[in-house]
Amino acid sequence: MRSLATGLTLRQWLSWGMGFSVVGIVTACSPTNSYQEPAVLNSRYTNEQPALSGNGQFVAFVSNRDGDRKIVMYDLQKRLFVDLSRVNRPDAIAENPSLSRTGRYMAYIASDQGRPEIDLYDRATKRIETLTIGYRGWVRNPSISPDGRYVVFETSRRGQWDVEVLDRGPNIELDIAEGSRSFRR
């Protein structure tokens, strides 16, 4: 009786040991940098408020994929999503993206505590600048110029919706196509 129990235990031990060996071999032989499948632009989730970069390479839009409503950016050439690590904060709602020529700059609305502000994200430096801090009135629908210098938006400062142009100044680094010259006025 004892030898039957020992035999079963030995068989079970061998079975488990072989299983772990196979898993170890498969894991050890797997490449560390596995090929990344192209991401799909559209999903079964809501995608809205699209903006296309001037060169046609990037599209930014608001999506509720992954269970969060956030701005995402998609590279149409590489068919991959672009990291917008600091844009989608947990304490703010981000919407209405607008892209410069190469998608370096993105102007968008960020609402925290119910007050919309126009933020500008620079993908090269990964920095965010709030353009309307202390601005009187409400703002909506920002649009950035192809070179990234100007941001136009709607404002309620005079008690009605008007259009306003914000000049970021002559000393900013312009978003120009690679190899072209920038002419400052």
Short mmCIF file of N, CA and C in Angstrom, two decimals:
data_model
loop_
_atom_site.label_atom_id
_atom_site.label_comp_id
_atom_site.label_asym_id
_atom_site.label_seq_id
_atom_site.Cartn_x
_atom_site.Cartn_y
_atom_site.Cartn_z
N MET A 1 0.81 -1.18 0.00
CA MET A 1 0.00 0.00 0.00
C MET A 1 0.87 1.26 0.00
N ARG A 2 1.90 1.16 0.78
CA ARG A 2 2.80 2.29 0.90
C ARG A 2 3.52 2.56 -0.43
N SER A 3 3.93 1.53 -1.16
CA SER A 3 4.64 1.71 -2.41
C SER A 3 3.73 2.33 -3.48
N LEU A 4 2.44 2.05 -3.48
CA LEU A 4 1.50 2.65 -4.43
C LEU A 4 1.39 4.15 -4.18
N ALA A 5 1.31 4.54 -2.91
CA ALA A 5 1.22 5.97 -2.56
C ALA A 5 2.51 6.67 -2.95
N THR A 6 3.64 6.02 -2.72
CA THR A 6 4.92 6.62 -3.07
C THR A 6 5.03 6.74 -4.58
N GLY A 7 4.57 5.73 -5.33
CA GLY A 7 4.60 5.77 -6.79
C GLY A 7 3.76 6.91 -7.35
N LEU A 8 2.60 7.12 -6.78
CA LEU A 8 1.75 8.23 -7.22
C LEU A 8 2.43 9.56 -6.95
N THR A 9 3.01 9.67 -5.80
CA THR A 9 3.69 10.91 -5.45
C THR A 9 4.87 11.14 -6.38
N LEU A 10 5.59 10.08 -6.68
CA LEU A 10 6.73 10.20 -7.59
C LEU A 10 6.26 10.60 -8.99
N ARG A 11 5.17 9.98 -9.47
CA ARG A 11 4.62 10.34 -10.78
C ARG A 11 4.17 11.81 -10.80
N GLN A 12 3.49 12.21 -9.75
CA GLN A 12 3.04 13.60 -9.67
C GLN A 12 4.24 14.54 -9.67
N TRP A 13 5.26 14.18 -8.90
CA TRP A 13 6.45 15.02 -8.81
C TRP A 13 7.11 15.15 -10.18
N LEU A 14 7.23 14.04 -10.89
CA LEU A 14 7.83 14.05 -12.23
C LEU A 14 6.99 14.88 -13.21
N SER A 15 5.69 14.75 -13.10
CA SER A 15 4.80 15.51 -13.97
C SER A 15 4.97 17.02 -13.74
N TRP A 16 4.96 17.41 -12.49
CA TRP A 16 5.14 18.84 -12.16
C TRP A 16 6.52 19.32 -12.59
N GLY A 17 7.52 18.54 -12.34
CA GLY A 17 8.89 18.91 -12.70
C GLY A 17 9.05 19.12 -14.19
N MET A 18 8.48 18.22 -14.99
CA MET A 18 8.56 18.36 -16.44
C MET A 18 7.80 19.60 -16.91
N GLY A 19 6.65 19.86 -16.27
CA GLY A 19 5.86 21.04 -16.64
C GLY A 19 6.64 22.32 -16.38
N PHE A 20 7.28 22.42 -15.22
CA PHE A 20 8.08 23.60 -14.91
C PHE A 20 9.28 23.73 -15.83
N SER A 21 9.88 22.62 -16.21
CA SER A 21 11.02 22.64 -17.12
C SER A 21 10.62 23.20 -18.48
N VAL A 22 9.48 22.75 -18.99
CA VAL A 22 9.00 23.24 -20.29
C VAL A 22 8.72 24.74 -20.22
N VAL A 23 8.05 25.18 -19.14
CA VAL A 23 7.77 26.61 -18.97
C VAL A 23 9.06 27.40 -18.91
N GLY A 24 10.05 26.90 -18.19
CA GLY A 24 11.34 27.58 -18.08
C GLY A 24 12.04 27.69 -19.42
N ILE A 25 12.00 26.61 -20.20
CA ILE A 25 12.65 26.63 -21.52
C ILE A 25 11.96 27.62 -22.45
N VAL A 26 10.64 27.61 -22.47
CA VAL A 26 9.89 28.52 -23.33
C VAL A 26 10.16 29.97 -22.93
N THR A 27 10.17 30.24 -21.63
CA THR A 27 10.42 31.60 -21.16
C THR A 27 11.84 32.03 -21.49
N ALA A 28 12.80 31.14 -21.29
CA ALA A 28 14.20 31.49 -21.55
C ALA A 28 14.46 31.73 -23.02
N CYS A 29 13.74 31.04 -23.89
CA CYS A 29 13.96 31.17 -25.33
C CYS A 29 13.13 32.29 -25.96
N SER A 30 12.24 32.89 -25.20
CA SER A 30 11.42 33.97 -25.74
C SER A 30 12.26 35.23 -25.90
N PRO A 31 12.07 35.98 -26.98
CA PRO A 31 12.85 37.21 -27.17
C PRO A 31 12.41 38.26 -26.15
N THR A 32 13.38 39.05 -25.69
CA THR A 32 13.04 40.09 -24.71
C THR A 32 12.38 41.29 -25.37
N ASN A 33 12.77 41.59 -26.59
CA ASN A 33 12.15 42.70 -27.33
C ASN A 33 11.20 42.11 -28.37
N SER A 34 10.04 41.72 -27.93
CA SER A 34 9.10 41.10 -28.85
C SER A 34 8.55 42.13 -29.83
N TYR A 35 8.18 41.69 -31.00
CA TYR A 35 7.63 42.55 -32.04
C TYR A 35 6.32 43.14 -31.55
N GLN A 36 6.18 44.45 -31.70
CA GLN A 36 4.97 45.11 -31.25
C GLN A 36 4.00 45.23 -32.42
N GLU A 37 2.83 44.67 -32.24
CA GLU A 37 1.80 44.73 -33.28
C GLU A 37 1.36 46.18 -33.48
N PRO A 38 1.02 46.57 -34.69
CA PRO A 38 0.49 47.92 -34.90
C PRO A 38 -0.81 48.11 -34.10
N ALA A 39 -0.97 49.29 -33.56
CA ALA A 39 -2.18 49.60 -32.79
C ALA A 39 -3.30 49.96 -33.75
N VAL A 40 -4.51 49.74 -33.33
CA VAL A 40 -5.68 50.03 -34.15
C VAL A 40 -6.19 51.42 -33.81
N LEU A 41 -6.42 52.23 -34.83
CA LEU A 41 -6.89 53.60 -34.61
C LEU A 41 -8.28 53.63 -33.98
N ASN A 42 -9.22 52.98 -34.60
CA ASN A 42 -10.59 52.98 -34.08
C ASN A 42 -10.82 51.76 -33.21
N SER A 43 -11.68 51.93 -32.24
CA SER A 43 -11.98 50.86 -31.30
C SER A 43 -13.48 50.80 -31.10
N ARG A 44 -13.90 49.93 -30.22
CA ARG A 44 -15.33 49.86 -29.93
C ARG A 44 -15.76 50.94 -28.95
N TYR A 45 -14.82 51.77 -28.53
CA TYR A 45 -15.10 52.87 -27.62
C TYR A 45 -15.33 54.15 -28.39
N THR A 46 -15.87 55.15 -27.71
CA THR A 46 -16.14 56.43 -28.34
C THR A 46 -14.85 57.19 -28.62
N ASN A 47 -14.68 57.65 -29.84
CA ASN A 47 -13.57 58.50 -30.25
C ASN A 47 -14.17 59.76 -30.86
N GLU A 48 -13.75 60.93 -30.38
CA GLU A 48 -14.35 62.19 -30.86
C GLU A 48 -13.35 63.33 -30.82
N GLN A 49 -13.73 64.46 -31.38
CA GLN A 49 -12.96 65.70 -31.41
C GLN A 49 -11.59 65.51 -32.07
N PRO A 50 -11.53 64.96 -33.28
CA PRO A 50 -10.23 64.71 -33.91
C PRO A 50 -9.55 65.98 -34.40
N ALA A 51 -8.22 65.96 -34.36
CA ALA A 51 -7.39 67.05 -34.90
C ALA A 51 -6.22 66.41 -35.63
N LEU A 52 -5.92 66.89 -36.81
CA LEU A 52 -4.85 66.34 -37.64
C LEU A 52 -3.68 67.31 -37.67
N SER A 53 -2.45 66.79 -37.55
CA SER A 53 -1.27 67.65 -37.65
C SER A 53 -1.15 68.15 -39.09
N GLY A 54 -0.47 69.27 -39.27
CA GLY A 54 -0.33 69.88 -40.59
C GLY A 54 0.34 68.99 -41.61
N ASN A 55 1.26 68.13 -41.16
CA ASN A 55 1.94 67.24 -42.10
C ASN A 55 1.19 65.93 -42.32
N GLY A 56 0.06 65.76 -41.64
CA GLY A 56 -0.77 64.58 -41.84
C GLY A 56 -0.28 63.31 -41.16
N GLN A 57 0.75 63.41 -40.32
CA GLN A 57 1.30 62.21 -39.68
C GLN A 57 0.57 61.84 -38.40
N PHE A 58 0.09 62.82 -37.66
CA PHE A 58 -0.51 62.55 -36.35
C PHE A 58 -1.96 62.97 -36.30
N VAL A 59 -2.74 62.23 -35.54
CA VAL A 59 -4.11 62.63 -35.23
C VAL A 59 -4.26 62.53 -33.71
N ALA A 60 -4.84 63.57 -33.14
CA ALA A 60 -5.13 63.58 -31.70
C ALA A 60 -6.64 63.62 -31.55
N PHE A 61 -7.16 62.93 -30.55
CA PHE A 61 -8.60 62.92 -30.34
C PHE A 61 -8.90 62.52 -28.90
N VAL A 62 -10.15 62.71 -28.52
CA VAL A 62 -10.60 62.32 -27.18
C VAL A 62 -11.20 60.93 -27.31
N SER A 63 -10.80 60.04 -26.41
CA SER A 63 -11.28 58.66 -26.44
C SER A 63 -11.57 58.19 -25.02
N ASN A 64 -12.48 57.22 -24.91
CA ASN A 64 -12.73 56.64 -23.59
C ASN A 64 -12.22 55.20 -23.52
N ARG A 65 -11.24 54.87 -24.37
CA ARG A 65 -10.64 53.53 -24.29
C ARG A 65 -9.90 53.42 -22.96
N ASP A 66 -9.71 52.25 -22.49
CA ASP A 66 -9.08 51.96 -21.20
C ASP A 66 -9.91 52.47 -20.02
N GLY A 67 -11.18 52.78 -20.25
CA GLY A 67 -12.07 53.19 -19.17
C GLY A 67 -11.93 54.63 -18.73
N ASP A 68 -11.04 55.39 -19.33
CA ASP A 68 -10.85 56.80 -18.99
C ASP A 68 -11.10 57.66 -20.22
N ARG A 69 -11.71 58.81 -20.00
CA ARG A 69 -11.87 59.80 -21.08
C ARG A 69 -10.59 60.62 -21.10
N LYS A 70 -9.86 60.55 -22.22
CA LYS A 70 -8.58 61.24 -22.29
C LYS A 70 -8.22 61.57 -23.72
N ILE A 71 -7.24 62.45 -23.87
CA ILE A 71 -6.71 62.77 -25.19
C ILE A 71 -5.65 61.73 -25.53
N VAL A 72 -5.74 61.19 -26.73
CA VAL A 72 -4.73 60.26 -27.24
C VAL A 72 -4.20 60.79 -28.56
N MET A 73 -2.97 60.41 -28.90
CA MET A 73 -2.37 60.81 -30.17
C MET A 73 -1.91 59.55 -30.87
N TYR A 74 -2.18 59.48 -32.16
CA TYR A 74 -1.88 58.30 -32.96
C TYR A 74 -0.99 58.70 -34.12
N ASP A 75 0.10 57.97 -34.33
CA ASP A 75 1.00 58.17 -35.45
C ASP A 75 0.47 57.35 -36.62
N LEU A 76 -0.03 58.02 -37.65
CA LEU A 76 -0.64 57.33 -38.79
C LEU A 76 0.38 56.58 -39.63
N GLN A 77 1.64 57.02 -39.66
CA GLN A 77 2.67 56.32 -40.44
C GLN A 77 3.14 55.05 -39.74
N LYS A 78 3.44 55.16 -38.45
CA LYS A 78 3.94 54.00 -37.70
C LYS A 78 2.82 53.11 -37.16
N ARG A 79 1.60 53.63 -37.20
CA ARG A 79 0.42 52.93 -36.69
C ARG A 79 0.59 52.54 -35.22
N LEU A 80 1.03 53.54 -34.43
CA LEU A 80 1.22 53.35 -32.99
C LEU A 80 0.71 54.59 -32.24
N PHE A 81 0.32 54.39 -31.00
CA PHE A 81 -0.07 55.52 -30.16
C PHE A 81 1.18 56.18 -29.60
N VAL A 82 1.12 57.50 -29.46
CA VAL A 82 2.22 58.32 -28.97
C VAL A 82 2.02 58.58 -27.49
N ASP A 83 3.09 58.56 -26.72
CA ASP A 83 3.02 58.81 -25.28
C ASP A 83 2.71 60.29 -25.01
N LEU A 84 1.63 60.54 -24.32
CA LEU A 84 1.26 61.88 -23.85
C LEU A 84 1.22 61.85 -22.32
N SER A 85 2.34 61.49 -21.74
CA SER A 85 2.42 61.15 -20.32
C SER A 85 1.86 62.20 -19.37
N ARG A 86 2.02 63.45 -19.63
CA ARG A 86 1.61 64.47 -18.65
C ARG A 86 0.29 65.15 -19.01
N VAL A 87 -0.27 64.88 -20.16
CA VAL A 87 -1.47 65.58 -20.62
C VAL A 87 -2.71 65.18 -19.83
N ASN A 88 -2.90 63.91 -19.62
CA ASN A 88 -4.13 63.40 -19.00
C ASN A 88 -3.94 63.22 -17.49
N ARG A 89 -4.19 64.29 -16.77
CA ARG A 89 -4.07 64.26 -15.31
C ARG A 89 -5.34 63.68 -14.69
N PRO A 90 -5.22 63.00 -13.57
CA PRO A 90 -6.42 62.42 -12.93
C PRO A 90 -7.36 63.48 -12.35
N ASP A 91 -6.85 64.70 -12.11
CA ASP A 91 -7.67 65.74 -11.49
C ASP A 91 -8.24 66.73 -12.50
N ALA A 92 -8.12 66.44 -13.81
CA ALA A 92 -8.60 67.38 -14.83
C ALA A 92 -9.20 66.61 -16.01
N ILE A 93 -10.08 67.29 -16.73
CA ILE A 93 -10.66 66.75 -17.95
C ILE A 93 -9.95 67.44 -19.12
N ALA A 94 -9.38 66.66 -20.02
CA ALA A 94 -8.68 67.19 -21.19
C ALA A 94 -9.53 66.95 -22.43
N GLU A 95 -9.69 67.99 -23.26
CA GLU A 95 -10.50 67.85 -24.49
C GLU A 95 -10.12 68.92 -25.50
N ASN A 96 -10.71 68.85 -26.67
CA ASN A 96 -10.51 69.79 -27.78
C ASN A 96 -9.05 69.96 -28.20
N PRO A 97 -8.36 68.89 -28.57
CA PRO A 97 -6.95 69.03 -28.97
C PRO A 97 -6.82 69.72 -30.33
N SER A 98 -5.72 70.41 -30.51
CA SER A 98 -5.34 71.02 -31.79
C SER A 98 -3.84 70.85 -31.94
N LEU A 99 -3.39 70.44 -33.14
CA LEU A 99 -1.98 70.12 -33.35
C LEU A 99 -1.28 71.10 -34.29
N SER A 100 -0.01 71.34 -34.01
CA SER A 100 0.82 72.14 -34.91
C SER A 100 1.26 71.29 -36.09
N ARG A 101 2.13 71.85 -36.93
CA ARG A 101 2.52 71.21 -38.20
C ARG A 101 3.00 69.76 -38.04
N THR A 102 3.96 69.52 -37.17
CA THR A 102 4.50 68.17 -37.02
C THR A 102 3.98 67.49 -35.76
N GLY A 103 3.02 68.09 -35.10
CA GLY A 103 2.47 67.54 -33.87
C GLY A 103 3.36 67.77 -32.66
N ARG A 104 4.36 68.64 -32.81
CA ARG A 104 5.21 68.94 -31.65
C ARG A 104 4.40 69.63 -30.57
N TYR A 105 3.59 70.61 -30.96
CA TYR A 105 2.77 71.34 -30.00
C TYR A 105 1.32 70.90 -30.09
N MET A 106 0.69 70.80 -28.93
CA MET A 106 -0.74 70.49 -28.89
C MET A 106 -1.40 71.47 -27.91
N ALA A 107 -2.35 72.25 -28.42
CA ALA A 107 -3.16 73.12 -27.56
C ALA A 107 -4.45 72.36 -27.26
N TYR A 108 -4.93 72.48 -26.04
CA TYR A 108 -6.15 71.77 -25.64
C TYR A 108 -6.76 72.43 -24.42
N ILE A 109 -7.98 72.05 -24.12
CA ILE A 109 -8.67 72.53 -22.92
C ILE A 109 -8.42 71.54 -21.79
N ALA A 110 -8.04 72.05 -20.64
CA ALA A 110 -7.91 71.25 -19.42
C ALA A 110 -8.79 71.89 -18.36
N SER A 111 -9.78 71.16 -17.89
CA SER A 111 -10.70 71.68 -16.88
C SER A 111 -10.44 70.99 -15.56
N ASP A 112 -9.99 71.75 -14.60
CA ASP A 112 -9.90 71.23 -13.25
C ASP A 112 -10.68 72.17 -12.35
N GLN A 113 -11.39 71.64 -11.42
CA GLN A 113 -12.28 72.40 -10.54
C GLN A 113 -13.33 73.16 -11.35
N GLY A 114 -13.72 72.61 -12.50
CA GLY A 114 -14.79 73.19 -13.30
C GLY A 114 -14.42 74.39 -14.14
N ARG A 115 -13.19 74.83 -14.08
CA ARG A 115 -12.76 76.02 -14.83
C ARG A 115 -11.86 75.61 -16.00
N PRO A 116 -12.29 75.85 -17.24
CA PRO A 116 -11.45 75.48 -18.38
C PRO A 116 -10.28 76.45 -18.57
N GLU A 117 -9.12 75.88 -18.85
CA GLU A 117 -7.91 76.65 -19.17
C GLU A 117 -7.36 76.09 -20.48
N ILE A 118 -6.65 76.91 -21.21
CA ILE A 118 -5.98 76.42 -22.42
C ILE A 118 -4.55 76.06 -22.04
N ASP A 119 -4.23 74.79 -22.24
CA ASP A 119 -2.88 74.30 -21.98
C ASP A 119 -2.18 74.03 -23.30
N LEU A 120 -0.86 74.13 -23.27
CA LEU A 120 -0.05 73.84 -24.44
C LEU A 120 0.97 72.78 -24.03
N TYR A 121 0.96 71.65 -24.75
CA TYR A 121 1.90 70.56 -24.48
C TYR A 121 2.96 70.56 -25.56
N ASP A 122 4.22 70.50 -25.14
CA ASP A 122 5.35 70.42 -26.06
C ASP A 122 5.89 68.98 -25.99
N ARG A 123 5.70 68.22 -27.05
CA ARG A 123 6.14 66.82 -27.05
C ARG A 123 7.65 66.69 -27.00
N ALA A 124 8.38 67.69 -27.48
CA ALA A 124 9.85 67.62 -27.48
C ALA A 124 10.40 67.73 -26.06
N THR A 125 9.82 68.60 -25.24
CA THR A 125 10.31 68.80 -23.87
C THR A 125 9.43 68.10 -22.84
N LYS A 126 8.27 67.61 -23.27
CA LYS A 126 7.28 66.96 -22.39
C LYS A 126 6.80 67.91 -21.29
N ARG A 127 6.73 69.21 -21.62
CA ARG A 127 6.29 70.20 -20.65
C ARG A 127 4.93 70.76 -21.04
N ILE A 128 4.18 71.14 -20.02
CA ILE A 128 2.86 71.74 -20.21
C ILE A 128 2.92 73.18 -19.71
N GLU A 129 2.36 74.07 -20.50
CA GLU A 129 2.27 75.47 -20.13
C GLU A 129 0.79 75.87 -20.19
N THR A 130 0.28 76.45 -19.11
CA THR A 130 -1.09 76.95 -19.11
C THR A 130 -1.06 78.36 -19.68
N LEU A 131 -1.76 78.58 -20.80
CA LEU A 131 -1.71 79.86 -21.50
C LEU A 131 -2.72 80.89 -20.97
N THR A 132 -3.72 80.44 -20.24
CA THR A 132 -4.79 81.36 -19.82
C THR A 132 -4.91 81.47 -18.30
N ILE A 133 -3.81 81.36 -17.58
CA ILE A 133 -3.85 81.53 -16.12
C ILE A 133 -4.30 82.95 -15.80
N GLY A 134 -5.28 83.07 -14.92
CA GLY A 134 -5.77 84.38 -14.53
C GLY A 134 -6.62 85.08 -15.59
N TYR A 135 -6.95 84.39 -16.63
CA TYR A 135 -7.72 84.97 -17.73
C TYR A 135 -9.16 85.20 -17.27
N ARG A 136 -9.69 86.36 -17.56
CA ARG A 136 -11.07 86.66 -17.19
C ARG A 136 -12.01 86.15 -18.27
N GLY A 137 -13.02 85.43 -17.86
CA GLY A 137 -13.97 84.86 -18.81
C GLY A 137 -13.67 83.41 -19.08
N TRP A 138 -14.58 82.77 -19.79
CA TRP A 138 -14.45 81.36 -20.13
C TRP A 138 -13.78 81.23 -21.49
N VAL A 139 -13.12 80.10 -21.70
CA VAL A 139 -12.45 79.83 -22.98
C VAL A 139 -12.89 78.47 -23.50
N ARG A 140 -12.87 78.33 -24.82
CA ARG A 140 -13.20 77.04 -25.44
C ARG A 140 -12.63 76.98 -26.85
N ASN A 141 -12.57 75.77 -27.41
CA ASN A 141 -12.19 75.49 -28.80
C ASN A 141 -10.87 76.13 -29.24
N PRO A 142 -9.75 75.78 -28.61
CA PRO A 142 -8.46 76.33 -29.05
C PRO A 142 -8.01 75.70 -30.37
N SER A 143 -7.28 76.49 -31.14
CA SER A 143 -6.68 76.00 -32.38
C SER A 143 -5.29 76.63 -32.50
N ILE A 144 -4.29 75.80 -32.71
CA ILE A 144 -2.91 76.30 -32.77
C ILE A 144 -2.48 76.46 -34.22
N SER A 145 -1.66 77.48 -34.50
CA SER A 145 -1.16 77.70 -35.86
C SER A 145 -0.17 76.59 -36.22
N PRO A 146 0.05 76.36 -37.50
CA PRO A 146 0.97 75.29 -37.91
C PRO A 146 2.37 75.43 -37.31
N ASP A 147 2.86 76.66 -37.15
CA ASP A 147 4.20 76.83 -36.59
C ASP A 147 4.23 76.84 -35.07
N GLY A 148 3.06 76.83 -34.42
CA GLY A 148 2.97 76.77 -32.97
C GLY A 148 3.06 78.11 -32.27
N ARG A 149 3.17 79.20 -33.01
CA ARG A 149 3.32 80.51 -32.37
C ARG A 149 1.99 81.08 -31.88
N TYR A 150 0.93 80.88 -32.64
CA TYR A 150 -0.36 81.51 -32.31
C TYR A 150 -1.39 80.46 -31.88
N VAL A 151 -2.21 80.86 -30.92
CA VAL A 151 -3.33 80.03 -30.50
C VAL A 151 -4.57 80.90 -30.57
N VAL A 152 -5.56 80.46 -31.33
CA VAL A 152 -6.82 81.18 -31.44
C VAL A 152 -7.86 80.38 -30.67
N PHE A 153 -8.79 81.09 -30.02
CA PHE A 153 -9.80 80.41 -29.21
C PHE A 153 -11.02 81.30 -29.05
N GLU A 154 -12.09 80.72 -28.55
CA GLU A 154 -13.30 81.47 -28.25
C GLU A 154 -13.24 81.91 -26.79
N THR A 155 -13.71 83.13 -26.53
CA THR A 155 -13.70 83.67 -25.19
C THR A 155 -15.03 84.36 -24.88
N SER A 156 -15.42 84.31 -23.61
CA SER A 156 -16.65 84.98 -23.18
C SER A 156 -16.33 86.24 -22.37
N ARG A 157 -15.15 86.77 -22.52
CA ARG A 157 -14.70 87.90 -21.71
C ARG A 157 -15.63 89.10 -21.79
N ARG A 158 -16.26 89.36 -22.93
CA ARG A 158 -17.15 90.52 -23.08
C ARG A 158 -18.62 90.16 -22.91
N GLY A 159 -18.89 88.98 -22.35
CA GLY A 159 -20.29 88.59 -22.14
C GLY A 159 -20.92 87.91 -23.33
N GLN A 160 -20.19 87.67 -24.37
CA GLN A 160 -20.64 86.93 -25.54
C GLN A 160 -19.44 86.15 -26.05
N TRP A 161 -19.66 85.21 -26.94
CA TRP A 161 -18.53 84.44 -27.46
C TRP A 161 -17.85 85.22 -28.57
N ASP A 162 -16.59 85.54 -28.36
CA ASP A 162 -15.75 86.24 -29.33
C ASP A 162 -14.53 85.37 -29.65
N VAL A 163 -13.79 85.77 -30.66
CA VAL A 163 -12.57 85.07 -31.05
C VAL A 163 -11.38 85.91 -30.59
N GLU A 164 -10.40 85.24 -30.02
CA GLU A 164 -9.19 85.94 -29.57
C GLU A 164 -7.97 85.17 -30.06
N VAL A 165 -6.91 85.92 -30.39
CA VAL A 165 -5.66 85.32 -30.85
C VAL A 165 -4.59 85.60 -29.81
N LEU A 166 -3.92 84.56 -29.37
CA LEU A 166 -2.85 84.68 -28.39
C LEU A 166 -1.53 84.45 -29.12
N ASP A 167 -0.63 85.42 -29.04
CA ASP A 167 0.70 85.32 -29.65
C ASP A 167 1.67 84.83 -28.58
N ARG A 168 2.27 83.69 -28.78
CA ARG A 168 3.22 83.12 -27.81
C ARG A 168 4.57 83.83 -27.86
N GLY A 169 4.75 84.73 -28.80
CA GLY A 169 5.97 85.54 -28.86
C GLY A 169 6.97 85.09 -29.89
N PRO A 170 7.89 85.99 -30.24
CA PRO A 170 8.86 85.71 -31.30
C PRO A 170 10.00 84.80 -30.85
N ASN A 171 10.14 84.55 -29.56
CA ASN A 171 11.29 83.78 -29.08
C ASN A 171 11.01 82.31 -28.84
N ILE A 172 9.85 81.83 -29.24
CA ILE A 172 9.57 80.40 -29.06
C ILE A 172 10.23 79.61 -30.18
N GLU A 173 10.46 78.34 -29.93
CA GLU A 173 10.97 77.47 -30.98
C GLU A 173 9.80 77.06 -31.86
N LEU A 174 9.83 77.48 -33.12
CA LEU A 174 8.72 77.21 -34.03
C LEU A 174 8.71 75.74 -34.46
N ASP A 175 7.53 75.25 -34.77
CA ASP A 175 7.37 73.90 -35.30
C ASP A 175 7.42 74.01 -36.82
N ILE A 176 8.58 73.79 -37.35
CA ILE A 176 8.76 73.88 -38.80
C ILE A 176 9.16 72.52 -39.33
N ALA A 177 8.89 72.30 -40.60
CA ALA A 177 9.25 71.02 -41.22
C ALA A 177 10.76 70.88 -41.23
N GLU A 178 11.23 69.66 -41.03
CA GLU A 178 12.66 69.41 -40.99
C GLU A 178 13.31 69.84 -42.29
N GLY A 179 14.40 70.58 -42.18
CA GLY A 179 15.12 71.02 -43.36
C GLY A 179 14.66 72.35 -43.92
N SER A 180 13.54 72.89 -43.45
CA SER A 180 13.09 74.18 -43.96
C SER A 180 13.57 75.30 -43.04
N ARG A 181 13.60 76.50 -43.57
CA ARG A 181 14.04 77.65 -42.81
C ARG A 181 12.85 78.35 -42.17
N SER A 182 13.09 78.95 -41.02
CA SER A 182 12.04 79.74 -40.39
C SER A 182 12.38 81.21 -40.59
N PHE A 183 11.41 81.95 -41.02
CA PHE A 183 11.60 83.38 -41.20
C PHE A 183 10.79 84.09 -40.14
N ARG A 184 11.47 84.83 -39.27
CA ARG A 184 10.78 85.56 -38.21
C ARG A 184 10.47 86.96 -38.71
N ARG A 185 9.32 87.45 -38.29
CA ARG A 185 8.91 88.80 -38.71
C ARG A 185 9.29 89.82 -37.68
#
